[in-house]
PDB file of C-alpha atoms in Angstrom:
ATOM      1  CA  UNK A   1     -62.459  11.469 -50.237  1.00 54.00           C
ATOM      2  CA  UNK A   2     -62.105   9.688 -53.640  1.00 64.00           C
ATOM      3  CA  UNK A   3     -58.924  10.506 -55.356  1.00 65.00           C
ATOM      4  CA  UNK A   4     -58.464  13.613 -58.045  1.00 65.00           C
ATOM      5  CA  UNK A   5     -62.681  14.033 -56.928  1.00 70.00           C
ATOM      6  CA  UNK A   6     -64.187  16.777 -58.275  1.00 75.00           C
ATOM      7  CA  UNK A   7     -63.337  20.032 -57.460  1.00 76.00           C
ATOM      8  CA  UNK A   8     -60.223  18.486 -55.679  1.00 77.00           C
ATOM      9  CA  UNK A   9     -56.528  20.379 -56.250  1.00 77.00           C
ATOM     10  CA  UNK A  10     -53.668  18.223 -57.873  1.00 77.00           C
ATOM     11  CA  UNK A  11     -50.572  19.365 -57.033  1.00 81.00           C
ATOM     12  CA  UNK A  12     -48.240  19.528 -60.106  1.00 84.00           C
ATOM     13  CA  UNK A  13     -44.898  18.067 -59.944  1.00 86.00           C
ATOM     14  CA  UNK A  14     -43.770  19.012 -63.516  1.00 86.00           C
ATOM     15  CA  UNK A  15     -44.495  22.675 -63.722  1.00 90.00           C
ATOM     16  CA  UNK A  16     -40.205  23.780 -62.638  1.00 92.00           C
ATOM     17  CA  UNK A  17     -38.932  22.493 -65.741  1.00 91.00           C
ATOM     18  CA  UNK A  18     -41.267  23.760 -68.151  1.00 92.00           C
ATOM     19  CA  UNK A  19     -41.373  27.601 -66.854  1.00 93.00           C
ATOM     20  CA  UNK A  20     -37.692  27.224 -66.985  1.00 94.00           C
ATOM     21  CA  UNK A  21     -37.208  26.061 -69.991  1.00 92.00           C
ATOM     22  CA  UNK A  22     -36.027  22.480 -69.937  1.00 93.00           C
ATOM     23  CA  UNK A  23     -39.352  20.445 -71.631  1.00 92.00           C
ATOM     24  CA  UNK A  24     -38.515  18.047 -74.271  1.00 92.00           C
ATOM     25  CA  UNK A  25     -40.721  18.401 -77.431  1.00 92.00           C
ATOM     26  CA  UNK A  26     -40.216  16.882 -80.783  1.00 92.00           C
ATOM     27  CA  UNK A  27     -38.438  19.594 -82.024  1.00 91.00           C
ATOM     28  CA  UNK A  28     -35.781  19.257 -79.026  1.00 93.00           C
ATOM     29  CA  UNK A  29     -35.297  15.791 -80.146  1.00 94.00           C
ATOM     30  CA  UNK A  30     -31.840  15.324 -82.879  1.00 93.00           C
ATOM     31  CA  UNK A  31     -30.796  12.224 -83.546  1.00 93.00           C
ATOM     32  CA  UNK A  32     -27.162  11.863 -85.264  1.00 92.00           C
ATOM     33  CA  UNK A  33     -27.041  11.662 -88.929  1.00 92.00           C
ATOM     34  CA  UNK A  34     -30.963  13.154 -89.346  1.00 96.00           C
ATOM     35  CA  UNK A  35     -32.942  13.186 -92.448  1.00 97.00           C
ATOM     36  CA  UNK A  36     -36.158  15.476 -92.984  1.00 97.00           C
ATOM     37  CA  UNK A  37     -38.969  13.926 -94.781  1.00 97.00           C
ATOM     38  CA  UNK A  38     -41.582  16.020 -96.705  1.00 97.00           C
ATOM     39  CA  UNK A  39     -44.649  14.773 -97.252  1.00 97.00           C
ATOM     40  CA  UNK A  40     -46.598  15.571-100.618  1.00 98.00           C
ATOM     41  CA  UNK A  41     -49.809  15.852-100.877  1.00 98.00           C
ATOM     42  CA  UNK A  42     -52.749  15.970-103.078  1.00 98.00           C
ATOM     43  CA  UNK A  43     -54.377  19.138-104.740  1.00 97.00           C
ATOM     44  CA  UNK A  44     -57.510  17.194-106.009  1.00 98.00           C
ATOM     45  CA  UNK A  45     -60.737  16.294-103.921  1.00 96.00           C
ATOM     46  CA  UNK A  46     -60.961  12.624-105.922  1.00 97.00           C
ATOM     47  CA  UNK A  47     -58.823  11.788-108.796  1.00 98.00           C
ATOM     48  CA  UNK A  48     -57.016   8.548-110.446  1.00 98.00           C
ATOM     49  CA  UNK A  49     -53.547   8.505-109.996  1.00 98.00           C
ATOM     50  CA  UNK A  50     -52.140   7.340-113.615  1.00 98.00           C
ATOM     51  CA  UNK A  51     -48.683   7.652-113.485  1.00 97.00           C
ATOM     52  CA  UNK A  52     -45.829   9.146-111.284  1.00 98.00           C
ATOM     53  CA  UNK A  53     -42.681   9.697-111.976  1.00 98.00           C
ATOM     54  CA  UNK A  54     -40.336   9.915-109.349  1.00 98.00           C
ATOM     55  CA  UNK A  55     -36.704   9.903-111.495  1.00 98.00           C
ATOM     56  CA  UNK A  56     -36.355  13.784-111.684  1.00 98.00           C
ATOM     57  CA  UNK A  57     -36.723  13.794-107.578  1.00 98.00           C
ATOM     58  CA  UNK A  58     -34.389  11.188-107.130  1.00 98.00           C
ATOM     59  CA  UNK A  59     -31.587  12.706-108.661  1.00 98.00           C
ATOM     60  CA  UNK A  60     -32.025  15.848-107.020  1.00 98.00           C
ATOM     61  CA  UNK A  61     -29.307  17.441-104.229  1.00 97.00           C
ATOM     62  CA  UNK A  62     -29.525  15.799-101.246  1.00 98.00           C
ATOM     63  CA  UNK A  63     -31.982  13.320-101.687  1.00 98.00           C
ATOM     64  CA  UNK A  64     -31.904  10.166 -99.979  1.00 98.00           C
ATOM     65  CA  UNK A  65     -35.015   8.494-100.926  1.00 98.00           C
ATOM     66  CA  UNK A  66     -38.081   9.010-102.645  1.00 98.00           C
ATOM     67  CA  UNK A  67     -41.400   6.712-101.841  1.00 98.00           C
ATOM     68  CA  UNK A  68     -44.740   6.049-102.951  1.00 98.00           C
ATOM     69  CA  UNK A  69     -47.441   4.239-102.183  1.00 97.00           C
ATOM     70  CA  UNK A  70     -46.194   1.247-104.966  1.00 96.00           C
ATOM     71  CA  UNK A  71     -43.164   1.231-102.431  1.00 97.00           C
ATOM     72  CA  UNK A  72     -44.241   0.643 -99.686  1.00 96.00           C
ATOM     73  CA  UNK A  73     -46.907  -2.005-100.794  1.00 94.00           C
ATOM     74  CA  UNK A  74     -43.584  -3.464-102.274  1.00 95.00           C
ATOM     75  CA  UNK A  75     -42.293  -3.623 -99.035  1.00 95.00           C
ATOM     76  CA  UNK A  76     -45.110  -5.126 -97.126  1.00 94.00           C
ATOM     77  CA  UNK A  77     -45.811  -2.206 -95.152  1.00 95.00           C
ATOM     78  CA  UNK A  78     -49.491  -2.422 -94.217  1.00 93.00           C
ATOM     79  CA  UNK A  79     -52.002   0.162 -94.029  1.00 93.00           C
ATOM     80  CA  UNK A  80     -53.141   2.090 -90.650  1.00 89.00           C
ATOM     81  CA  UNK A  81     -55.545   0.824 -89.040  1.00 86.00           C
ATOM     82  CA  UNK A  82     -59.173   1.890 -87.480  1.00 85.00           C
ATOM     83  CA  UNK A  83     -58.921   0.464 -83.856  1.00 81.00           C
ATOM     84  CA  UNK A  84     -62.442   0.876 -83.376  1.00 80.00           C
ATOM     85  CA  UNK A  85     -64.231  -2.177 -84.881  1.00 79.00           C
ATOM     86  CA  UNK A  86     -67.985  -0.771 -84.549  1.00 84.00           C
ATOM     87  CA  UNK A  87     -71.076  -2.791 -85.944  1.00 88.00           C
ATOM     88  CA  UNK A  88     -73.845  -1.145 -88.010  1.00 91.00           C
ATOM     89  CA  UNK A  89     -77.022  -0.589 -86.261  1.00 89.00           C
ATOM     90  CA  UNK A  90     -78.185  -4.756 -87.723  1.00 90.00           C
ATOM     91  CA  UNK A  91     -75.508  -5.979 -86.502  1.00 89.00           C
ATOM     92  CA  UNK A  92     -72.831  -5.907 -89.296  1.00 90.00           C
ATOM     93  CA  UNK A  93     -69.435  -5.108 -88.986  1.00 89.00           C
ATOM     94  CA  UNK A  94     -68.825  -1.321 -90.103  1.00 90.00           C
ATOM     95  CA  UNK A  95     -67.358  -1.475 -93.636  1.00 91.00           C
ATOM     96  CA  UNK A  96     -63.189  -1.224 -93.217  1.00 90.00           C
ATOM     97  CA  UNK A  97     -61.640   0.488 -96.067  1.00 91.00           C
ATOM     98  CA  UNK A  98     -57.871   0.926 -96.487  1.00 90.00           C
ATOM     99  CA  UNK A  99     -55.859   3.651 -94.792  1.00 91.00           C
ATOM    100  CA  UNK A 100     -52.304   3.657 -96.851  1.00 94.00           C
ATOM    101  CA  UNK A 101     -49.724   6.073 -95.515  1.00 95.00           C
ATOM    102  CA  UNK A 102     -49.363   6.757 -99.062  1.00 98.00           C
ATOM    103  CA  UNK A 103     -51.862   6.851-101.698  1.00 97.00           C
ATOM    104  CA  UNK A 104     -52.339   4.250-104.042  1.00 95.00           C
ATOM    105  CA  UNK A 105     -54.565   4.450-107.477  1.00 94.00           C
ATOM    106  CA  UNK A 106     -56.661   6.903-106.096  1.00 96.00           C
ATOM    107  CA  UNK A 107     -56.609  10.030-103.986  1.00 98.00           C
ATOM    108  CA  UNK A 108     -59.647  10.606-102.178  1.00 96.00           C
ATOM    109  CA  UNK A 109     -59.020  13.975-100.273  1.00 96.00           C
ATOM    110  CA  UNK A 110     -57.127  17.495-100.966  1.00 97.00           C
ATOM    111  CA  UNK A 111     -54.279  16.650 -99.188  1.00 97.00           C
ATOM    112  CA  UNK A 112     -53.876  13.073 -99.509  1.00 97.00           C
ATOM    113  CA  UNK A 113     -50.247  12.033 -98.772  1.00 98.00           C
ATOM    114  CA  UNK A 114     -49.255  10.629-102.180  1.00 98.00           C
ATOM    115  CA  UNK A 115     -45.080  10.806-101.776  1.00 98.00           C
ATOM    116  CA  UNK A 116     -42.068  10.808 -99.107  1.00 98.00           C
ATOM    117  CA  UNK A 117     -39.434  12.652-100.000  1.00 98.00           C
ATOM    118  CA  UNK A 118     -36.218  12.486 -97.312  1.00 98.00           C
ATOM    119  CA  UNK A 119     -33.469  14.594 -98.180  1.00 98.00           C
ATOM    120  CA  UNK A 120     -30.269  15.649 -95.767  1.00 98.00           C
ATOM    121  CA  UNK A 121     -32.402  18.773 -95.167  1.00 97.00           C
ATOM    122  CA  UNK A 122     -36.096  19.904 -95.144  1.00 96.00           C
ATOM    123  CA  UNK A 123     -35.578  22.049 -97.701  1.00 98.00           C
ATOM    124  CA  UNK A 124     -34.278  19.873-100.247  1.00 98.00           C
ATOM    125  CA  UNK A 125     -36.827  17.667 -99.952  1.00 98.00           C
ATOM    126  CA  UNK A 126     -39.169  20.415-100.366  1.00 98.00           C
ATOM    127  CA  UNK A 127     -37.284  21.061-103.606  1.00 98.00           C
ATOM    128  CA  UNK A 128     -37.343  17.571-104.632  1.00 98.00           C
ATOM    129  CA  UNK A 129     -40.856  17.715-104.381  1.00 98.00           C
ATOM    130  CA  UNK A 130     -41.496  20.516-107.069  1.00 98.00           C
ATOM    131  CA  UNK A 131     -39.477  17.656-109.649  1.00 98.00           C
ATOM    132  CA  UNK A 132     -42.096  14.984-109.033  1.00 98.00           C
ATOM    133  CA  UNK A 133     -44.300  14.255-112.063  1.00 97.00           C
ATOM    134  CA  UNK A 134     -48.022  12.989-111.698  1.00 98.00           C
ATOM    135  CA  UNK A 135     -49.846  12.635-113.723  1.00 98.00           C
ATOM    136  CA  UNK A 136     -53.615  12.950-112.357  1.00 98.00           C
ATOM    137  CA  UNK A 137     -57.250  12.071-113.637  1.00 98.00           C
ATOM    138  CA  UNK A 138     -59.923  14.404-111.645  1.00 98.00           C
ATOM    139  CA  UNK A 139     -63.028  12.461-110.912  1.00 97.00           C
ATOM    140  CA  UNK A 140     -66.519  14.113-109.671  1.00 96.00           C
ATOM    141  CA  UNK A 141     -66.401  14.873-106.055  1.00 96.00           C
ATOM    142  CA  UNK A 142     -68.981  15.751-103.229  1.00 94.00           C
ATOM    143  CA  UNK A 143     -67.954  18.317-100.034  1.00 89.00           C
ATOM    144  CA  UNK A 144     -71.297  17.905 -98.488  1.00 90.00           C
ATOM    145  CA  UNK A 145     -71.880  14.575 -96.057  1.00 88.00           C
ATOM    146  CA  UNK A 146     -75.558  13.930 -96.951  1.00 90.00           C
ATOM    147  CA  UNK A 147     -75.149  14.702-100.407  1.00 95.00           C
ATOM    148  CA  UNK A 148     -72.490  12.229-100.590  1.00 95.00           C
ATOM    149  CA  UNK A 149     -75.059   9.272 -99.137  1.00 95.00           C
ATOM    150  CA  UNK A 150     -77.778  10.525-102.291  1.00 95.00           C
ATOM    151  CA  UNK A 151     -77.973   7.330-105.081  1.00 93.00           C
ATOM    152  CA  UNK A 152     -75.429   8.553-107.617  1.00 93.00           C
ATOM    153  CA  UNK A 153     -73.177  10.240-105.447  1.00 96.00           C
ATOM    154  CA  UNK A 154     -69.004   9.568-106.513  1.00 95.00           C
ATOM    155  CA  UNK A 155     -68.403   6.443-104.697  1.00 94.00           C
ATOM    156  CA  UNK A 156     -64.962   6.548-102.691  1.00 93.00           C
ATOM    157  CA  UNK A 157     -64.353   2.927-101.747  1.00 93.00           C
ATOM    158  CA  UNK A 158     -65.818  -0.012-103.304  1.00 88.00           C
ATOM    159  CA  UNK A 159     -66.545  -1.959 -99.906  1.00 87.00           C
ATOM    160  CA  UNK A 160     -68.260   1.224 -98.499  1.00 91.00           C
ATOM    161  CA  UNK A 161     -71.315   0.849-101.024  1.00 90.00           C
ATOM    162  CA  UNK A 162     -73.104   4.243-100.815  1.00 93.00           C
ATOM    163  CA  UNK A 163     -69.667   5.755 -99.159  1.00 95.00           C
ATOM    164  CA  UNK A 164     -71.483   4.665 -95.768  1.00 94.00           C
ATOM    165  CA  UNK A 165     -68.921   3.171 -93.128  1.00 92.00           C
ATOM    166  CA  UNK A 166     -71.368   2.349 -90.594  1.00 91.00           C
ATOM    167  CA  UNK A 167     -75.034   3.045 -89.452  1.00 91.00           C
ATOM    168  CA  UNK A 168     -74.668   3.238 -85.611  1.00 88.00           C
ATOM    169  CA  UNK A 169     -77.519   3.449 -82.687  1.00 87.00           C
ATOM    170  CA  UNK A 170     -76.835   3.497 -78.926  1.00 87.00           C
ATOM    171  CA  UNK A 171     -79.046   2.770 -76.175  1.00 89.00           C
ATOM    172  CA  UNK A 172     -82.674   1.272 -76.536  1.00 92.00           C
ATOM    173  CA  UNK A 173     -84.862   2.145 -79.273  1.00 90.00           C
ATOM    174  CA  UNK A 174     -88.220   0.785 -77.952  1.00 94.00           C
ATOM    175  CA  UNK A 175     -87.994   2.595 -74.710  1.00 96.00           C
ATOM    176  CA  UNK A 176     -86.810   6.087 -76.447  1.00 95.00           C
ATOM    177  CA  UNK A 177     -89.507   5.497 -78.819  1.00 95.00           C
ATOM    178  CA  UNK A 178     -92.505   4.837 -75.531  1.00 97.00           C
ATOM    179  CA  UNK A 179     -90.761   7.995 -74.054  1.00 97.00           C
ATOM    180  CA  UNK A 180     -91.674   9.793 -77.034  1.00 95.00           C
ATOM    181  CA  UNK A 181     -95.074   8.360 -77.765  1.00 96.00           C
ATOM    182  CA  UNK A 182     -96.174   8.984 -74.048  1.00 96.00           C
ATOM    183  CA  UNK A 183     -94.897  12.584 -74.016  1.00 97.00           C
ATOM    184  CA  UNK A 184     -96.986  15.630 -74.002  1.00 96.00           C
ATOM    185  CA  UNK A 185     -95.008  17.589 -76.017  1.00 97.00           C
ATOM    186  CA  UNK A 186     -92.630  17.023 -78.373  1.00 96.00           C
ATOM    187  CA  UNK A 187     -90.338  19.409 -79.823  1.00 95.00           C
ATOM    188  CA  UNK A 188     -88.354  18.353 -83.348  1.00 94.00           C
ATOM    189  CA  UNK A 189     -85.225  19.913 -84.690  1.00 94.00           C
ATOM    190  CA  UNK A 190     -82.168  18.991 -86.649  1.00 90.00           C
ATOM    191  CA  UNK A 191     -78.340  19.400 -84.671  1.00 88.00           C
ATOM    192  CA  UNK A 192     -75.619  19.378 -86.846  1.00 83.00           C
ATOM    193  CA  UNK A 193     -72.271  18.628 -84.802  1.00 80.00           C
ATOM    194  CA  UNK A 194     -69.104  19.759 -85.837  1.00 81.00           C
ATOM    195  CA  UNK A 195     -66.399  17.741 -86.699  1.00 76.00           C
ATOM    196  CA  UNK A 196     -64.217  17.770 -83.815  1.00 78.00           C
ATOM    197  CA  UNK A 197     -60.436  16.734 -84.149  1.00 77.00           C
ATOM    198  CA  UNK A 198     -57.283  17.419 -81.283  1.00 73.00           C
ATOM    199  CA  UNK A 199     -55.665  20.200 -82.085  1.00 74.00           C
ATOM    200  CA  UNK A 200     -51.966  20.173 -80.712  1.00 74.00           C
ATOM    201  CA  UNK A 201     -50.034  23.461 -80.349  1.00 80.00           C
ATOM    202  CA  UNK A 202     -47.051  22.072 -81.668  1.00 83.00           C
ATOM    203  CA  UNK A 203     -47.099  20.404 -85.851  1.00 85.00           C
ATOM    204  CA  UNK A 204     -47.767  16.611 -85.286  1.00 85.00           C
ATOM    205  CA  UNK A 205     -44.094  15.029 -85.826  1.00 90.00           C
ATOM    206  CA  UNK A 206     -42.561  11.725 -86.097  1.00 94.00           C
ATOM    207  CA  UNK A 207     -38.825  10.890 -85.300  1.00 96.00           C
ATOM    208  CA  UNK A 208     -37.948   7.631 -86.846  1.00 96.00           C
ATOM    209  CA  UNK A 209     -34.488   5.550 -86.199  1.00 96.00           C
ATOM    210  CA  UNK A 210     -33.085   1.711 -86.993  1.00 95.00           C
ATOM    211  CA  UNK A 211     -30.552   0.481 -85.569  1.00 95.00           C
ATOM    212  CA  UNK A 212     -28.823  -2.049 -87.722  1.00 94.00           C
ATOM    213  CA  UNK A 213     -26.772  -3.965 -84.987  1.00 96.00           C
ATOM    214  CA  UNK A 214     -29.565  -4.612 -83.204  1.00 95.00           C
ATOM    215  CA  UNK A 215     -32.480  -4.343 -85.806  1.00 95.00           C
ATOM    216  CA  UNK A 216     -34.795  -2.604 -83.677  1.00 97.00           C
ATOM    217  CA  UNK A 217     -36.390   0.387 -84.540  1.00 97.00           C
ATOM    218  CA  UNK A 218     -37.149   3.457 -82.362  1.00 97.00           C
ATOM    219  CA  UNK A 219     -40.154   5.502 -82.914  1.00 97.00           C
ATOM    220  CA  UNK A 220     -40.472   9.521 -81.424  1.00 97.00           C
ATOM    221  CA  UNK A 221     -43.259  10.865 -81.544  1.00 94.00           C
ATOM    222  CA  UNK A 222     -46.387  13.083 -79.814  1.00 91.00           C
ATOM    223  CA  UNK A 223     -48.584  10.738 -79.206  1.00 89.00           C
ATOM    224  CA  UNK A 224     -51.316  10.430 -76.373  1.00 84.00           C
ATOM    225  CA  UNK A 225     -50.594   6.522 -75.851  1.00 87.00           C
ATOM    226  CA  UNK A 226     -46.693   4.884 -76.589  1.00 93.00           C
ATOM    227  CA  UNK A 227     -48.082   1.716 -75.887  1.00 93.00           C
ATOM    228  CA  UNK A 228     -51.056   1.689 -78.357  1.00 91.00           C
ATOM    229  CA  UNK A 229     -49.273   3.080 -80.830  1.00 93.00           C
ATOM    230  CA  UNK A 230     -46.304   0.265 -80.381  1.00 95.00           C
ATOM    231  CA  UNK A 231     -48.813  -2.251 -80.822  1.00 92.00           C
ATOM    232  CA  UNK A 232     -50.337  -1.375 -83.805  1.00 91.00           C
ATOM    233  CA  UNK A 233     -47.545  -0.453 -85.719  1.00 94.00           C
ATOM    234  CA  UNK A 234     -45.461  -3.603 -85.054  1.00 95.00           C
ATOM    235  CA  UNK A 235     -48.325  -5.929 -85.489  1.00 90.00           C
ATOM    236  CA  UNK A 236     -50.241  -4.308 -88.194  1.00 90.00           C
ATOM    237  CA  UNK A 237     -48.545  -2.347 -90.203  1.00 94.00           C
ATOM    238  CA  UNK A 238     -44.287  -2.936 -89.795  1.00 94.00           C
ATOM    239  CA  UNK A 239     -44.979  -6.806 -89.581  1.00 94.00           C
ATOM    240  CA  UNK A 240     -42.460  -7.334 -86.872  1.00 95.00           C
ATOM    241  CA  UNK A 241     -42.387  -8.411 -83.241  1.00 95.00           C
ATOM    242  CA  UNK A 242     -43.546  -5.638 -80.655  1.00 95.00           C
ATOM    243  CA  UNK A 243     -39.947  -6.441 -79.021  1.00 96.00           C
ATOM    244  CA  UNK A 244     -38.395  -4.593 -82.007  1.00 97.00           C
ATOM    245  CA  UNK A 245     -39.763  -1.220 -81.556  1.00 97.00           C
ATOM    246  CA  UNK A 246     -39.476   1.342 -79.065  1.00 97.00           C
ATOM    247  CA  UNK A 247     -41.956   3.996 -78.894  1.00 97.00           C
ATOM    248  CA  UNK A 248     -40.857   7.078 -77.172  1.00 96.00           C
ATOM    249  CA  UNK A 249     -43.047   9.933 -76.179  1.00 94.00           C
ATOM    250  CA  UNK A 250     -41.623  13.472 -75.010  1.00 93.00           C
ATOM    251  CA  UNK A 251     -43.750  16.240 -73.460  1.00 92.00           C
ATOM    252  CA  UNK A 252     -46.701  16.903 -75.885  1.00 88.00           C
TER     253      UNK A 252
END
């Protein structure tokens, strides 16, 4: 019989530890000397980002660092990447705008990370936070998906001309459209999927750590895939050799 078939028992070999207490999630995880980082956001749907002013967070108790997007651009930290490079239903490549950890001229969400603030505790940083000045410009905004492809719609990203990423078709067109034109009946009606996205019971969470002997940097975090993520990050977005991170991923 073919292995883990359907229907076919798996016997669990990690089940002890967890009904007695002794998984490892990110929040059993302490490193020595830990920061907290808050992350703040966004309140507008689409806006211009004219000015922020970080000095009043900066000198606040406890904090360690502030960042924004300027920053890290600064410090050639590159964007996050799509890792699915889909072509349009012609042929072309999908368009590929910019993911920035941190905003940059424009926010184009509510809840758009637009600063880091660590602090020597989570709720210091959270205070920090309340200190930082921005100055935003609202722009028009659309909620509804097919609105947004109507002529005149607020454009998001200036290579995504009519804020459409990609125009994708699988299978084979001529032979779905014989089926169709060869059927008796045909029945027409309109599905609209929801947006589907993994849900985790515990918050998403990232441990971070350098080690300055040996500049390598360690990454913790709940991922579904260690090695992926090492791969991207150190190629794409840290700019350093793949030998100089270590991705670690507890139980999730």
């Amino acid at each position: 019989m073919t292995k883990f078939g359907t229907a076919q028992p798996i016997r669990r070999v990690e089940d002890q530890r967890f009904i007695t207490g002794q998984g490892r999630y990110m929040d059993d995880i302490n490193r020595p000397g830990q920061a907290y980082a808050y992350v703040l956001r966004s309140p507008h749907a689409h806006a211009r980002i004219r000015h922020i002013d970080t000095a009043a967070a900066k000198s606040a108790s406890g904090v360690l660092g502030v960042y924004t997007g300027a920053d890290l651009a600064a410090d050639g930290i590159g964007p996050l990447p799509c890792v699915i490079p889909l072509k349009s239903r012609d042929g072309s490549d999908r368009a590929n705008p910019p993911h920035p950890a941190l905003a940059t001229g424009k926010v184009r969400h509510v809840g758009d990370p637009v600063a880091l603030l660590v602090a020597e505790t989570l709720t210091e940083a959270r205070d920090a936070a309340e200190l930082m000045d921005i100055d935003y410009e609202p722009l028009a905004a659309v909620t509804d998906m097919r609105a947004a492809l109507q002529s005149g719609a607020p454009q998001l990203w200036d290579d995504a001309s009519g804020n459409l990423v990609f125009d994708w078709i699988l299978g084979d067109r001529a032979k779905v459209d014989a089926a169709f034109a060869e059927a008796k009946h045909v029945t027409t009606l309109e599905v609209n999927n929801n947006r589907i996205v993994v849900a985790s019971m515990e918050p998403r969470v990232a441990i971070g750590e350098y080690d300055k002997a040996s500049e390598r940097f360690t990454l913790y975090a709940n991922t579904q895939g260690a090695h992926s993520v090492k791969g991207l990050l150190a190629g794409m977005v840290l700019h350093i050799p793949p030998e100089k991170l270590r991705v670690v991923t507890p139980d999730v």
